[in-house]
Short mmCIF file of C-alpha atoms in Angstrom, two decimals:
data_model
loop_
_atom_site.label_atom_id
_atom_site.label_comp_id
_atom_site.label_asym_id
_atom_site.label_seq_id
_atom_site.Cartn_x
_atom_site.Cartn_y
_atom_site.Cartn_z
CA UNK A 2 6.80 21.65 -27.98
CA UNK A 3 10.75 22.31 -26.09
CA UNK A 4 12.02 18.85 -25.59
CA UNK A 5 14.22 19.69 -22.42
CA UNK A 6 15.56 16.48 -21.92
CA UNK A 7 17.58 17.06 -25.27
CA UNK A 8 18.93 20.27 -23.97
CA UNK A 9 22.77 20.26 -22.94
CA UNK A 10 22.31 22.62 -20.07
CA UNK A 11 19.34 21.15 -18.59
CA UNK A 12 20.49 17.50 -18.47
CA UNK A 13 23.96 17.65 -19.72
CA UNK A 14 25.92 14.20 -20.02
CA UNK A 15 28.13 15.07 -17.40
CA UNK A 16 25.36 14.84 -14.77
CA UNK A 17 26.28 12.35 -11.79
CA UNK A 18 23.97 11.00 -8.93
CA UNK A 19 24.00 12.79 -5.76
CA UNK A 20 26.46 10.68 -3.82
CA UNK A 21 24.85 8.45 -1.00
CA UNK A 22 25.59 10.46 2.53
CA UNK A 23 24.86 8.44 5.76
CA UNK A 24 22.81 11.04 7.36
CA UNK A 25 20.44 11.67 4.81
CA UNK A 26 17.23 10.08 6.12
CA UNK A 27 18.70 9.53 9.71
CA UNK A 28 16.03 8.47 12.37
CA UNK A 29 17.13 11.49 14.22
CA UNK A 30 15.45 13.75 11.70
CA UNK A 31 12.26 12.15 11.84
CA UNK A 32 11.96 13.13 15.41
CA UNK A 33 10.30 16.86 16.33
CA UNK A 34 12.78 18.73 18.47
CA UNK A 35 11.93 21.80 20.86
CA UNK A 36 8.96 20.08 22.90
CA UNK A 37 7.51 18.82 19.83
CA UNK A 38 6.97 22.44 18.42
CA UNK A 39 9.82 21.77 15.29
CA UNK A 40 9.30 19.34 12.88
CA UNK A 41 12.08 18.68 10.33
CA UNK A 42 11.14 18.82 6.66
CA UNK A 43 13.96 19.09 3.94
CA UNK A 44 15.33 16.68 1.23
CA UNK A 45 18.10 15.59 3.69
CA UNK A 46 15.62 14.51 6.30
CA UNK A 47 13.70 12.13 3.52
CA UNK A 48 13.86 8.42 3.95
CA UNK A 49 13.69 7.89 0.24
CA UNK A 50 14.67 10.10 -2.92
CA UNK A 51 16.90 12.18 -0.24
CA UNK A 52 19.14 14.91 -2.06
CA UNK A 53 16.08 15.44 -4.64
CA UNK A 54 12.80 17.35 -4.96
CA UNK A 55 10.76 14.29 -4.50
CA UNK A 56 12.69 13.85 -1.24
CA UNK A 57 11.62 17.34 -0.03
CA UNK A 58 8.34 16.62 -1.05
CA UNK A 59 8.01 13.37 0.67
CA UNK A 60 9.52 14.80 3.76
CA UNK A 61 7.54 18.15 3.83
CA UNK A 62 4.10 15.58 3.50
CA UNK A 63 5.80 13.56 6.35
CA UNK A 64 6.18 16.49 8.48
CA UNK A 65 2.92 17.79 8.14
CA UNK A 66 1.07 14.29 8.91
CA UNK A 67 3.46 14.62 12.15
CA UNK A 68 2.35 18.30 13.19
CA UNK A 69 -1.45 17.28 12.35
CA UNK A 70 -1.29 14.34 14.63
CA UNK A 71 0.31 16.25 17.42
CA UNK A 72 -2.32 18.72 16.98
CA UNK A 73 -5.10 16.44 17.28
CA UNK A 74 -3.42 14.79 20.15
CA UNK A 75 -3.48 18.06 21.99
CA UNK A 76 -6.99 18.94 21.06
CA UNK A 77 -8.24 15.56 22.34
CA UNK A 78 -6.26 16.17 25.75
CA UNK A 79 -8.69 19.04 26.04
CA UNK A 80 -6.70 22.07 25.27
CA UNK A 81 -8.75 23.94 23.09
CA UNK A 82 -6.35 24.65 19.90
CA UNK A 83 -8.55 27.14 18.41
CA UNK A 84 -8.05 29.20 21.50
CA UNK A 85 -4.39 28.78 21.26
CA UNK A 86 -4.15 30.30 17.69
CA UNK A 87 -2.85 26.37 16.63
#
């Protein structure tokens, strides 16, 4: 079995942690755009683990929950979501 953590090209000693960027996880990234039709989901929008795959996954889940919640609200408002292709 391959021990990838021991390989110099997959885990070199010179790897540094990503720098903290003040805009990672900014509250503006948590709000949908284009009248709620665009939900941001990327590692840069993550509030935890920004800049890493874990942040990207969390941001994707957050955006998916927001879309589902928005769809449910639209459906509850009397709009037939199925008829609109939603």
